[in-house]
Amino acid sequence: MADHIPLHPVPRSTQRRAAYYTSVPAAQRHNRRYQVEDESSLLDEMPLMMSEEGFENDESDYHTLPRARVSHRKTGLEWFICGGWKFLCASCCDWLINICRRKKELKARTVWLGCPEKCEEKYPRNAIKNQKYNIFTFIPGVLYEQFKFFLNLYFLIVSCSQFVPALKIGYLYTYWAPLVGLLDLELNQLTKALFLALVALSIVMVTLQGFVGPWYRNLFRFLLLFSYIIPISLRVNLDMGKAAYGWMIMKDDNIPGTVVRTSTIPEELGRLVYLLTDKTGTLTQNEMIFKRLHLGTVSYGTDTMDEIQNHIINSYSQMHSQSSGNSTSSTPSRKVQSSAPKVRKTVSSRIHEAVKAIALCHNVTPVYESHAGVTGETEYAEVDQNFSDENRTYQASSPDEVALVQWTESVGLTLVNRDLTSMQLKTPGGQILTYYILQVFPFTSESKRMGIIVRDESTGEITFYMKGADVAMSTIVQYNDWLEEECGNMAREGLRTLVVAKKSLTEEQYQDFENRYNQAKLSIHDRTLKVAAVVESLEREMELLCLTGVEDQLQADVRPTLEMLRNAGIKIWMLTGDKLETATCIAKSSHLVSRTQDIHIFRPVISRGEAHLELNAFRRKHDCALVISGDSLEVCLKYYEHEFVELACQCPAVVCCRCSPTQKAHIVKLLQHHTGKRTCAIGDGGNDVSMIQAADCGIGIEGKEGKQASLAADFSITQFKHIGRLLMVHGRNSYKRSAALGQFVMHRGLIISTMQAVFSSVFYFASIPLYQGFLMVGYATIYTMFPVFSLVLDQDVKPEMALLYPELYKDLTKGRSLSFKTFLIWVLISIYQGGILMYGALLLFESEFVHVVAISFTALILTELLMVALTIRTWHWLMVVAEFFSLGCYVASLAFLNEYFGIGRVSFGAFLDVAFIMTVTFLWKVSAITVVSCLPLYILKYLKRKFSPPSYSKLTS
């Protein structure tokens, strides 16, 4: 087979790498001038998910994998038949797309301002439109979003059919209702099954009728008669229930400040399998505390900060004495020393330079609040002039910068004033130092650093200060042998690190930079790239001053909340932009990873081969948490998306560090696509919005980074610990109640459709309605609506029990409360009760057949009220009120709705006899029918709870 492999010479730098991919005997390994033409094609033939035997040897994984198979290339007609036609079609389509998308050639043009008559050509108006829809696309788009769900489309067709006189079987308002919201996928599937049953039943009725007359019209009339199989009140009840769930969540005193921003998915809180969370501000408080200062040879912690304060006091006192005695400052002397041979600086001078750099390199602004009074403006001016420490607060976009400036204040160097052009620092002796701001380079997520160029007012020195992440600063600062190691040490302690550096500039250097910088900013083409290139020209060989460590404390009760979620069967993924060591430390300290679990740190990979090896190594681990960086994740998803997601989903916890907002949203979509499980994303900042909106359920925390995440989420909370009660209690109740409410409403439609089928069968399969007009409206509203809707108050487990035993949440994720099994059970119950009610009415009231409508309808209302009582697991006083109120409304309506209780209404000449319903015979026969329809179900429920109780009943007992 080796004779058919195309080979070509390779450079020496790739010879060692080629040896991994070619299984050449040892005698021929000295000749490495050739390798396989396409390395990727060889990897396609290698099995990623190897058997366990493949790992028993100590050799490289590639040595145990089979060689690539090179097939003979087909040509001519064989190639065209075996798939070449697909290639040709795809090529033609690509060519047409490129032609359509080809950009118009840009040409220069002259624009005459104020002289439109001089324009020779007509150009588009210089206007910007950012609207997403227009008058032609908005209405079709909205209609498609509504009627792509089967239930809404079905109701529309049924409603429109009542405009046809030959198909009209009732009042138009009986079939029209608001088409609100989106239907859950499970209810949509059940609706399709009900529709198939509706069509089958109608076809059976027409078949038994013998296809006489206009059978197609009779078929459609039967479809309308049995249309209550899919009750139109299903969406109304469910949406009203969801609104009630949202109100209950916001009124819960145990989770104050919670806001429900959408009323369509509260039951999704009870079916979550994956929780994707941010770290900073979500698991942590986003309140930074300065903990560590490292100068390379010496490190200062919280217990030695007084030494730094003493060094700062001594340094500035010496500078003040020298300036007063010699009328010159110490800074020019350091400038003179810079031209001389380099001398090792003292610890005191290094601390002074580091603290001054931290106090100057930032975007913090001190704010002074004036006392309330009549002369408010005068007081504010006086406070601002005197720089009162009591009224000073710091404002910045990042809490890290505020923590750094507050620390410099604690050691003696205070930021007292800042405007667009200057900032002022106050020394421990009370002296005010003024620095002019020449340039500011703000922090961006791409550069991961910020810089500032300042001029000292007293000496005229120009200094370029810069601070940023270690990954960005390591290539900018001068060579050192301690930065990488100390960054890792601080990260393992859970500290957020920043590298601070400086570079002294002469007046000529700065003027040259300023000219090039201004010229780059005025560029029309590639302005951003040119500006970045000019700034990068300064970022070379900068002097490393110090490394800072800031701690972000965990939020309250994060550990028990994460443990609760883990016990509930929810897999937690932490997606953060911090470095790997910091993320790993927070995962351990927050108990995201339990103490008994191992952690597998995914090695950095940059190629497909490295990802292949590392995934095989990861497969050997069992029951361990995964920690992976964003770059390695990108490589794995590019080549082995399905395999990586399959392995990661088996982990109890996953930590993705150095993640961008786009990657966070991409991970959410991957989990949805590959697992089909419900996902929830929680965050507190603007960089979490994409992740929150991509998840099935988004939760935002109102933190110090603003309200972007809170406003974009479905639910807004104030603390991470509230998510436990939100899921365990409200998620459980919402899902259980929606499942019971939806199935009971379908049962309510099935039972009356069964009675209609029996009635039509008795009347020789005539397509006439059993109940008409206000009876059908009242049956779905005032007669049964309040008891059925009271199911939104039902609960199977008390909140305390749900929080104490989070394992109960696992049953919810299986979807057993609303499934085809429970649906079929309700269908059988409906068929049984509908048949008993109708056949019982016909059997016991043979001599009073004209009263069959009143008899059957009365028994139907009583049966529904008793079935609600059978479904309820925990009684609420409003449920009792709803039962008796509905029964009273029905009894009262008999007085003024008597004309609707006759068969076929007035056409049959039958009306309700009020005296008849007051007889003992009527009462005991109606009671007998009701008991026969309900008593067996009560007995079955008792036996089931006796011999096969649910899991929660064992705990409550």
PDB file of N, CA and C in Angstrom, residues 693-769:
ATOM      1  N   GLN A 693     -28.633  34.872  26.520  1.00  0.00           N
ATOM      2  CA  GLN A 693     -29.667  34.840  25.494  1.00  0.00           C
ATOM      3  C   GLN A 693     -29.644  33.554  24.678  1.00  0.00           C
ATOM      4  N   ALA A 694     -28.508  32.881  24.623  1.00  0.00           N
ATOM      5  CA  ALA A 694     -28.429  31.633  23.865  1.00  0.00           C
ATOM      6  C   ALA A 694     -29.004  30.461  24.635  1.00  0.00           C
ATOM      7  N   ALA A 695     -29.052  30.535  25.965  1.00  0.00           N
ATOM      8  CA  ALA A 695     -29.508  29.417  26.778  1.00  0.00           C
ATOM      9  C   ALA A 695     -31.030  29.315  26.751  1.00  0.00           C
ATOM     10  N   ASP A 696     -31.539  28.129  27.129  1.00  0.00           N
ATOM     11  CA  ASP A 696     -32.982  27.942  27.220  1.00  0.00           C
ATOM     12  C   ASP A 696     -33.584  28.801  28.317  1.00  0.00           C
ATOM     13  N   CYS A 697     -32.819  29.029  29.363  1.00  0.00           N
ATOM     14  CA  CYS A 697     -33.274  29.858  30.478  1.00  0.00           C
ATOM     15  C   CYS A 697     -32.107  30.732  30.915  1.00  0.00           C
ATOM     16  N   GLY A 698     -32.297  32.037  30.875  1.00  0.00           N
ATOM     17  CA  GLY A 698     -31.233  32.965  31.234  1.00  0.00           C
ATOM     18  C   GLY A 698     -31.528  33.658  32.551  1.00  0.00           C
ATOM     19  N   ILE A 699     -30.524  33.694  33.418  1.00  0.00           N
ATOM     20  CA  ILE A 699     -30.653  34.328  34.724  1.00  0.00           C
ATOM     21  C   ILE A 699     -29.554  35.382  34.838  1.00  0.00           C
ATOM     22  N   GLY A 700     -29.943  36.600  35.188  1.00  0.00           N
ATOM     23  CA  GLY A 700     -28.998  37.686  35.346  1.00  0.00           C
ATOM     24  C   GLY A 700     -28.925  38.145  36.789  1.00  0.00           C
ATOM     25  N   ILE A 701     -27.731  38.526  37.209  1.00  0.00           N
ATOM     26  CA  ILE A 701     -27.499  39.020  38.564  1.00  0.00           C
ATOM     27  C   ILE A 701     -27.207  40.511  38.484  1.00  0.00           C
ATOM     28  N   GLU A 702     -27.905  41.276  39.289  1.00  0.00           N
ATOM     29  CA  GLU A 702     -27.646  42.717  39.347  1.00  0.00           C
ATOM     30  C   GLU A 702     -26.396  42.940  40.182  1.00  0.00           C
ATOM     31  N   GLY A 703     -25.285  43.150  39.506  1.00  0.00           N
ATOM     32  CA  GLY A 703     -24.015  43.309  40.197  1.00  0.00           C
ATOM     33  C   GLY A 703     -23.418  44.674  39.969  1.00  0.00           C
ATOM     34  N   LYS A 704     -22.116  44.755  40.231  1.00  0.00           N
ATOM     35  CA  LYS A 704     -21.408  46.019  40.106  1.00  0.00           C
ATOM     36  C   LYS A 704     -21.032  46.343  38.671  1.00  0.00           C
ATOM     37  N   GLU A 705     -21.217  45.381  37.769  1.00  0.00           N
ATOM     38  CA  GLU A 705     -20.886  45.631  36.368  1.00  0.00           C
ATOM     39  C   GLU A 705     -22.067  46.198  35.593  1.00  0.00           C
ATOM     40  N   GLY A 706     -23.145  46.543  36.284  1.00  0.00           N
ATOM     41  CA  GLY A 706     -24.298  47.116  35.602  1.00  0.00           C
ATOM     42  C   GLY A 706     -25.456  46.143  35.522  1.00  0.00           C
ATOM     43  N   LYS A 707     -26.461  46.535  34.748  1.00  0.00           N
ATOM     44  CA  LYS A 707     -27.682  45.742  34.627  1.00  0.00           C
ATOM     45  C   LYS A 707     -27.864  45.151  33.234  1.00  0.00           C
ATOM     46  N   GLN A 708     -26.785  45.083  32.454  1.00  0.00           N
ATOM     47  CA  GLN A 708     -26.930  44.536  31.111  1.00  0.00           C
ATOM     48  C   GLN A 708     -27.415  43.093  31.154  1.00  0.00           C
ATOM     49  N   ALA A 709     -26.780  42.267  31.984  1.00  0.00           N
ATOM     50  CA  ALA A 709     -27.175  40.868  32.075  1.00  0.00           C
ATOM     51  C   ALA A 709     -28.558  40.731  32.689  1.00  0.00           C
ATOM     52  N   SER A 710     -28.857  41.554  33.685  1.00  0.00           N
ATOM     53  CA  SER A 710     -30.153  41.476  34.343  1.00  0.00           C
ATOM     54  C   SER A 710     -31.291  41.814  33.394  1.00  0.00           C
ATOM     55  N   LEU A 711     -31.105  42.826  32.561  1.00  0.00           N
ATOM     56  CA  LEU A 711     -32.153  43.244  31.642  1.00  0.00           C
ATOM     57  C   LEU A 711     -32.304  42.290  30.467  1.00  0.00           C
ATOM     58  N   ALA A 712     -31.243  41.598  30.099  1.00  0.00           N
ATOM     59  CA  ALA A 712     -31.297  40.683  28.958  1.00  0.00           C
ATOM     60  C   ALA A 712     -31.765  39.286  29.343  1.00  0.00           C
ATOM     61  N   ALA A 713     -31.852  38.999  30.641  1.00  0.00           N
ATOM     62  CA  ALA A 713     -32.164  37.644  31.106  1.00  0.00           C
ATOM     63  C   ALA A 713     -33.665  37.451  31.261  1.00  0.00           C
ATOM     64  N   ASP A 714     -34.054  36.178  31.388  1.00  0.00           N
ATOM     65  CA  ASP A 714     -35.451  35.840  31.651  1.00  0.00           C
ATOM     66  C   ASP A 714     -35.816  36.066  33.113  1.00  0.00           C
ATOM     67  N   PHE A 715     -34.842  35.856  33.987  1.00  0.00           N
ATOM     68  CA  PHE A 715     -35.052  36.050  35.416  1.00  0.00           C
ATOM     69  C   PHE A 715     -33.878  36.857  35.966  1.00  0.00           C
ATOM     70  N   SER A 716     -34.179  37.753  36.879  1.00  0.00           N
ATOM     71  CA  SER A 716     -33.147  38.592  37.487  1.00  0.00           C
ATOM     72  C   SER A 716     -33.141  38.356  38.986  1.00  0.00           C
ATOM     73  N   ILE A 717     -31.969  38.056  39.537  1.00  0.00           N
ATOM     74  CA  ILE A 717     -31.821  37.835  40.968  1.00  0.00           C
ATOM     75  C   ILE A 717     -30.731  38.756  41.493  1.00  0.00           C
ATOM     76  N   THR A 718     -30.654  38.865  42.807  1.00  0.00           N
ATOM     77  CA  THR A 718     -29.664  39.759  43.421  1.00  0.00           C
ATOM     78  C   THR A 718     -28.442  39.022  43.941  1.00  0.00           C
ATOM     79  N   GLN A 719     -28.574  37.713  44.238  1.00  0.00           N
ATOM     80  CA  GLN A 719     -27.459  36.936  44.743  1.00  0.00           C
ATOM     81  C   GLN A 719     -27.492  35.544  44.124  1.00  0.00           C
ATOM     82  N   PHE A 720     -26.307  34.945  44.015  1.00  0.00           N
ATOM     83  CA  PHE A 720     -26.228  33.630  43.402  1.00  0.00           C
ATOM     84  C   PHE A 720     -26.950  32.573  44.234  1.00  0.00           C
ATOM     85  N   LYS A 721     -26.985  32.726  45.535  1.00  0.00           N
ATOM     86  CA  LYS A 721     -27.599  31.705  46.391  1.00  0.00           C
ATOM     87  C   LYS A 721     -29.104  31.586  46.147  1.00  0.00           C
ATOM     88  N   HIS A 722     -29.723  32.612  45.570  1.00  0.00           N
ATOM     89  CA  HIS A 722     -31.160  32.560  45.310  1.00  0.00           C
ATOM     90  C   HIS A 722     -31.506  31.559  44.221  1.00  0.00           C
ATOM     91  N   ILE A 723     -30.521  31.157  43.439  1.00  0.00           N
ATOM     92  CA  ILE A 723     -30.815  30.228  42.350  1.00  0.00           C
ATOM     93  C   ILE A 723     -31.234  28.863  42.892  1.00  0.00           C
ATOM     94  N   GLY A 724     -30.790  28.524  44.111  1.00  0.00           N
ATOM     95  CA  GLY A 724     -31.186  27.251  44.696  1.00  0.00           C
ATOM     96  C   GLY A 724     -32.684  27.172  44.917  1.00  0.00           C
ATOM     97  N   ARG A 725     -33.256  28.169  45.559  1.00  0.00           N
ATOM     98  CA  ARG A 725     -34.706  28.167  45.785  1.00  0.00           C
ATOM     99  C   ARG A 725     -35.467  28.380  44.478  1.00  0.00           C
ATOM    100  N   LEU A 726     -34.884  29.168  43.581  1.00  0.00           N
ATOM    101  CA  LEU A 726     -35.553  29.418  42.306  1.00  0.00           C
ATOM    102  C   LEU A 726     -35.758  28.122  41.522  1.00  0.00           C
ATOM    103  N   LEU A 727     -34.771  27.229  41.564  1.00  0.00           N
ATOM    104  CA  LEU A 727     -34.877  25.974  40.817  1.00  0.00           C
ATOM    105  C   LEU A 727     -35.586  24.886  41.626  1.00  0.00           C
ATOM    106  N   MET A 728     -35.134  24.674  42.863  1.00  0.00           N
ATOM    107  CA  MET A 728     -35.649  23.552  43.651  1.00  0.00           C
ATOM    108  C   MET A 728     -37.117  23.721  44.019  1.00  0.00           C
ATOM    109  N   VAL A 729     -37.544  24.953  44.301  1.00  0.00           N
ATOM    110  CA  VAL A 729     -38.915  25.191  44.769  1.00  0.00           C
ATOM    111  C   VAL A 729     -39.800  25.678  43.625  1.00  0.00           C
ATOM    112  N   HIS A 730     -39.467  26.852  43.074  1.00  0.00           N
ATOM    113  CA  HIS A 730     -40.335  27.429  42.055  1.00  0.00           C
ATOM    114  C   HIS A 730     -40.240  26.669  40.731  1.00  0.00           C
ATOM    115  N   GLY A 731     -39.061  26.195  40.383  1.00  0.00           N
ATOM    116  CA  GLY A 731     -38.953  25.403  39.171  1.00  0.00           C
ATOM    117  C   GLY A 731     -39.744  24.115  39.266  1.00  0.00           C
ATOM    118  N   ARG A 732     -39.673  23.456  40.412  1.00  0.00           N
ATOM    119  CA  ARG A 732     -40.429  22.217  40.604  1.00  0.00           C
ATOM    120  C   ARG A 732     -41.930  22.479  40.550  1.00  0.00           C
ATOM    121  N   ASN A 733     -42.384  23.480  41.306  1.00  0.00           N
ATOM    122  CA  ASN A 733     -43.822  23.758  41.341  1.00  0.00           C
ATOM    123  C   ASN A 733     -44.346  24.179  39.970  1.00  0.00           C
ATOM    124  N   SER A 734     -43.602  25.016  39.268  1.00  0.00           N
ATOM    125  CA  SER A 734     -44.065  25.494  37.964  1.00  0.00           C
ATOM    126  C   SER A 734     -44.195  24.347  36.977  1.00  0.00           C
ATOM    127  N   TYR A 735     -43.221  23.473  36.942  1.00  0.00           N
ATOM    128  CA  TYR A 735     -43.275  22.355  35.995  1.00  0.00           C
ATOM    129  C   TYR A 735     -44.378  21.372  36.368  1.00  0.00           C
ATOM    130  N   LYS A 736     -44.468  21.009  37.638  1.00  0.00           N
ATOM    131  CA  LYS A 736     -45.499  20.064  38.067  1.00  0.00           C
ATOM    132  C   LYS A 736     -46.899  20.623  37.826  1.00  0.00           C
ATOM    133  N   ARG A 737     -47.088  21.893  38.148  1.00  0.00           N
ATOM    134  CA  ARG A 737     -48.402  22.501  37.974  1.00  0.00           C
ATOM    135  C   ARG A 737     -48.762  22.649  36.499  1.00  0.00           C
ATOM    136  N   SER A 738     -47.807  23.042  35.667  1.00  0.00           N
ATOM    137  CA  SER A 738     -48.091  23.169  34.236  1.00  0.00           C
ATOM    138  C   SER A 738     -48.428  21.821  33.624  1.00  0.00           C
ATOM    139  N   ALA A 739     -47.706  20.769  34.039  1.00  0.00           N
ATOM    140  CA  ALA A 739     -47.998  19.430  33.526  1.00  0.00           C
ATOM    141  C   ALA A 739     -49.396  18.980  33.924  1.00  0.00           C
ATOM    142  N   ALA A 740     -49.759  19.168  35.201  1.00  0.00           N
ATOM    143  CA  ALA A 740     -51.086  18.759  35.663  1.00  0.00           C
ATOM    144  C   ALA A 740     -52.178  19.602  35.011  1.00  0.00           C
ATOM    145  N   LEU A 741     -51.952  20.912  34.909  1.00  0.00           N
ATOM    146  CA  LEU A 741     -52.953  21.794  34.313  1.00  0.00           C
ATOM    147  C   LEU A 741     -53.167  21.483  32.840  1.00  0.00           C
ATOM    148  N   GLY A 742     -52.084  21.306  32.091  1.00  0.00           N
ATOM    149  CA  GLY A 742     -52.215  21.020  30.668  1.00  0.00           C
ATOM    150  C   GLY A 742     -52.929  19.710  30.394  1.00  0.00           C
ATOM    151  N   GLN A 743     -52.578  18.670  31.133  1.00  0.00           N
ATOM    152  CA  GLN A 743     -53.213  17.366  30.908  1.00  0.00           C
ATOM    153  C   GLN A 743     -54.667  17.363  31.369  1.00  0.00           C
ATOM    154  N   PHE A 744     -54.979  18.110  32.417  1.00  0.00           N
ATOM    155  CA  PHE A 744     -56.370  18.147  32.860  1.00  0.00           C
ATOM    156  C   PHE A 744     -57.236  18.904  31.862  1.00  0.00           C
ATOM    157  N   VAL A 745     -56.716  19.973  31.272  1.00  0.00           N
ATOM    158  CA  VAL A 745     -57.481  20.705  30.261  1.00  0.00           C
ATOM    159  C   VAL A 745     -57.718  19.819  29.046  1.00  0.00           C
ATOM    160  N   MET A 746     -56.720  19.027  28.654  1.00  0.00           N
ATOM    161  CA  MET A 746     -56.925  18.085  27.551  1.00  0.00           C
ATOM    162  C   MET A 746     -57.942  17.010  27.929  1.00  0.00           C
ATOM    163  N   HIS A 747     -57.904  16.551  29.181  1.00  0.00           N
ATOM    164  CA  HIS A 747     -58.909  15.586  29.655  1.00  0.00           C
ATOM    165  C   HIS A 747     -60.304  16.190  29.586  1.00  0.00           C
ATOM    166  N   ARG A 748     -60.416  17.459  29.913  1.00  0.00           N
ATOM    167  CA  ARG A 748     -61.714  18.133  29.873  1.00  0.00           C
ATOM    168  C   ARG A 748     -62.266  18.183  28.454  1.00  0.00           C
ATOM    169  N   GLY A 749     -61.398  18.335  27.463  1.00  0.00           N
ATOM    170  CA  GLY A 749     -61.869  18.312  26.082  1.00  0.00           C
ATOM    171  C   GLY A 749     -62.122  16.914  25.569  1.00  0.00           C
ATOM    172  N   LEU A 750     -61.310  15.937  26.004  1.00  0.00           N
ATOM    173  CA  LEU A 750     -61.485  14.557  25.547  1.00  0.00           C
ATOM    174  C   LEU A 750     -62.790  13.953  26.050  1.00  0.00           C
ATOM    175  N   ILE A 751     -63.149  14.235  27.293  1.00  0.00           N
ATOM    176  CA  ILE A 751     -64.336  13.607  27.865  1.00  0.00           C
ATOM    177  C   ILE A 751     -65.607  14.093  27.165  1.00  0.00           C
ATOM    178  N   ILE A 752     -65.668  15.372  26.826  1.00  0.00           N
ATOM    179  CA  ILE A 752     -66.866  15.876  26.148  1.00  0.00           C
ATOM    180  C   ILE A 752     -66.893  15.432  24.690  1.00  0.00           C
ATOM    181  N   SER A 753     -65.714  15.242  24.081  1.00  0.00           N
ATOM    182  CA  SER A 753     -65.682  14.714  22.716  1.00  0.00           C
ATOM    183  C   SER A 753     -66.114  13.260  22.694  1.00  0.00           C
ATOM    184  N   THR A 754     -65.763  12.491  23.725  1.00  0.00           N
ATOM    185  CA  THR A 754     -66.229  11.106  23.821  1.00  0.00           C
ATOM    186  C   THR A 754     -67.753  11.055  23.942  1.00  0.00           C
ATOM    187  N   MET A 755     -68.316  11.944  24.752  1.00  0.00           N
ATOM    188  CA  MET A 755     -69.773  12.005  24.887  1.00  0.00           C
ATOM    189  C   MET A 755     -70.422  12.393  23.567  1.00  0.00           C
ATOM    190  N   GLN A 756     -69.791  13.285  22.814  1.00  0.00           N
ATOM    191  CA  GLN A 756     -70.317  13.674  21.506  1.00  0.00           C
ATOM    192  C   GLN A 756     -70.288  12.494  20.544  1.00  0.00           C
ATOM    193  N   ALA A 757     -69.228  11.693  20.584  1.00  0.00           N
ATOM    194  CA  ALA A 757     -69.138  10.525  19.710  1.00  0.00           C
ATOM    195  C   ALA A 757     -70.238   9.511  20.033  1.00  0.00           C
ATOM    196  N   VAL A 758     -70.495   9.266  21.321  1.00  0.00           N
ATOM    197  CA  VAL A 758     -71.563   8.340  21.711  1.00  0.00           C
ATOM    198  C   VAL A 758     -72.925   8.886  21.281  1.00  0.00           C
ATOM    199  N   PHE A 759     -73.130  10.172  21.475  1.00  0.00           N
ATOM    200  CA  PHE A 759     -74.391  10.800  21.104  1.00  0.00           C
ATOM    201  C   PHE A 759     -74.635  10.685  19.598  1.00  0.00           C
ATOM    202  N   SER A 760     -73.607  10.965  18.791  1.00  0.00           N
ATOM    203  CA  SER A 760     -73.760  10.866  17.337  1.00  0.00           C
ATOM    204  C   SER A 760     -74.016   9.437  16.906  1.00  0.00           C
ATOM    205  N   SER A 761     -73.400   8.482  17.582  1.00  0.00           N
ATOM    206  CA  SER A 761     -73.630   7.075  17.246  1.00  0.00           C
ATOM    207  C   SER A 761     -75.075   6.671  17.500  1.00  0.00           C
ATOM    208  N   VAL A 762     -75.655   7.145  18.584  1.00  0.00           N
ATOM    209  CA  VAL A 762     -77.045   6.811  18.903  1.00  0.00           C
ATOM    210  C   VAL A 762     -78.002   7.407  17.873  1.00  0.00           C
ATOM    211  N   PHE A 763     -77.695   8.607  17.384  1.00  0.00           N
ATOM    212  CA  PHE A 763     -78.544   9.275  16.405  1.00  0.00           C
ATOM    213  C   PHE A 763     -78.090   8.962  14.979  1.00  0.00           C
ATOM    214  N   TYR A 764     -77.736   7.708  14.736  1.00  0.00           N
ATOM    215  CA  TYR A 764     -77.413   7.222  13.389  1.00  0.00           C
ATOM    216  C   TYR A 764     -76.289   8.053  12.754  1.00  0.00           C
ATOM    217  N   PHE A 765     -75.291   8.350  13.582  1.00  0.00           N
ATOM    218  CA  PHE A 765     -74.071   9.038  13.115  1.00  0.00           C
ATOM    219  C   PHE A 765     -74.376  10.389  12.472  1.00  0.00           C
ATOM    220  N   ALA A 766     -75.324  11.078  13.072  1.00  0.00           N
ATOM    221  CA  ALA A 766     -75.672  12.416  12.591  1.00  0.00           C
ATOM    222  C   ALA A 766     -74.649  13.422  13.127  1.00  0.00           C
ATOM    223  N   SER A 767     -74.296  14.383  12.303  1.00  0.00           N
ATOM    224  CA  SER A 767     -73.292  15.382  12.690  1.00  0.00           C
ATOM    225  C   SER A 767     -73.964  16.599  13.295  1.00  0.00           C
ATOM    226  N   ILE A 768     -74.649  16.376  14.417  1.00  0.00           N
ATOM    227  CA  ILE A 768     -75.291  17.463  15.141  1.00  0.00           C
ATOM    228  C   ILE A 768     -74.642  17.574  16.513  1.00  0.00           C
ATOM    229  N   PRO A 769     -74.520  18.789  17.044  1.00  0.00           N
ATOM    230  CA  PRO A 769     -73.826  18.951  18.332  1.00  0.00           C
ATOM    231  C   PRO A 769     -74.702  18.533  19.506  1.00  0.00           C
TER     232      PRO A 769
END
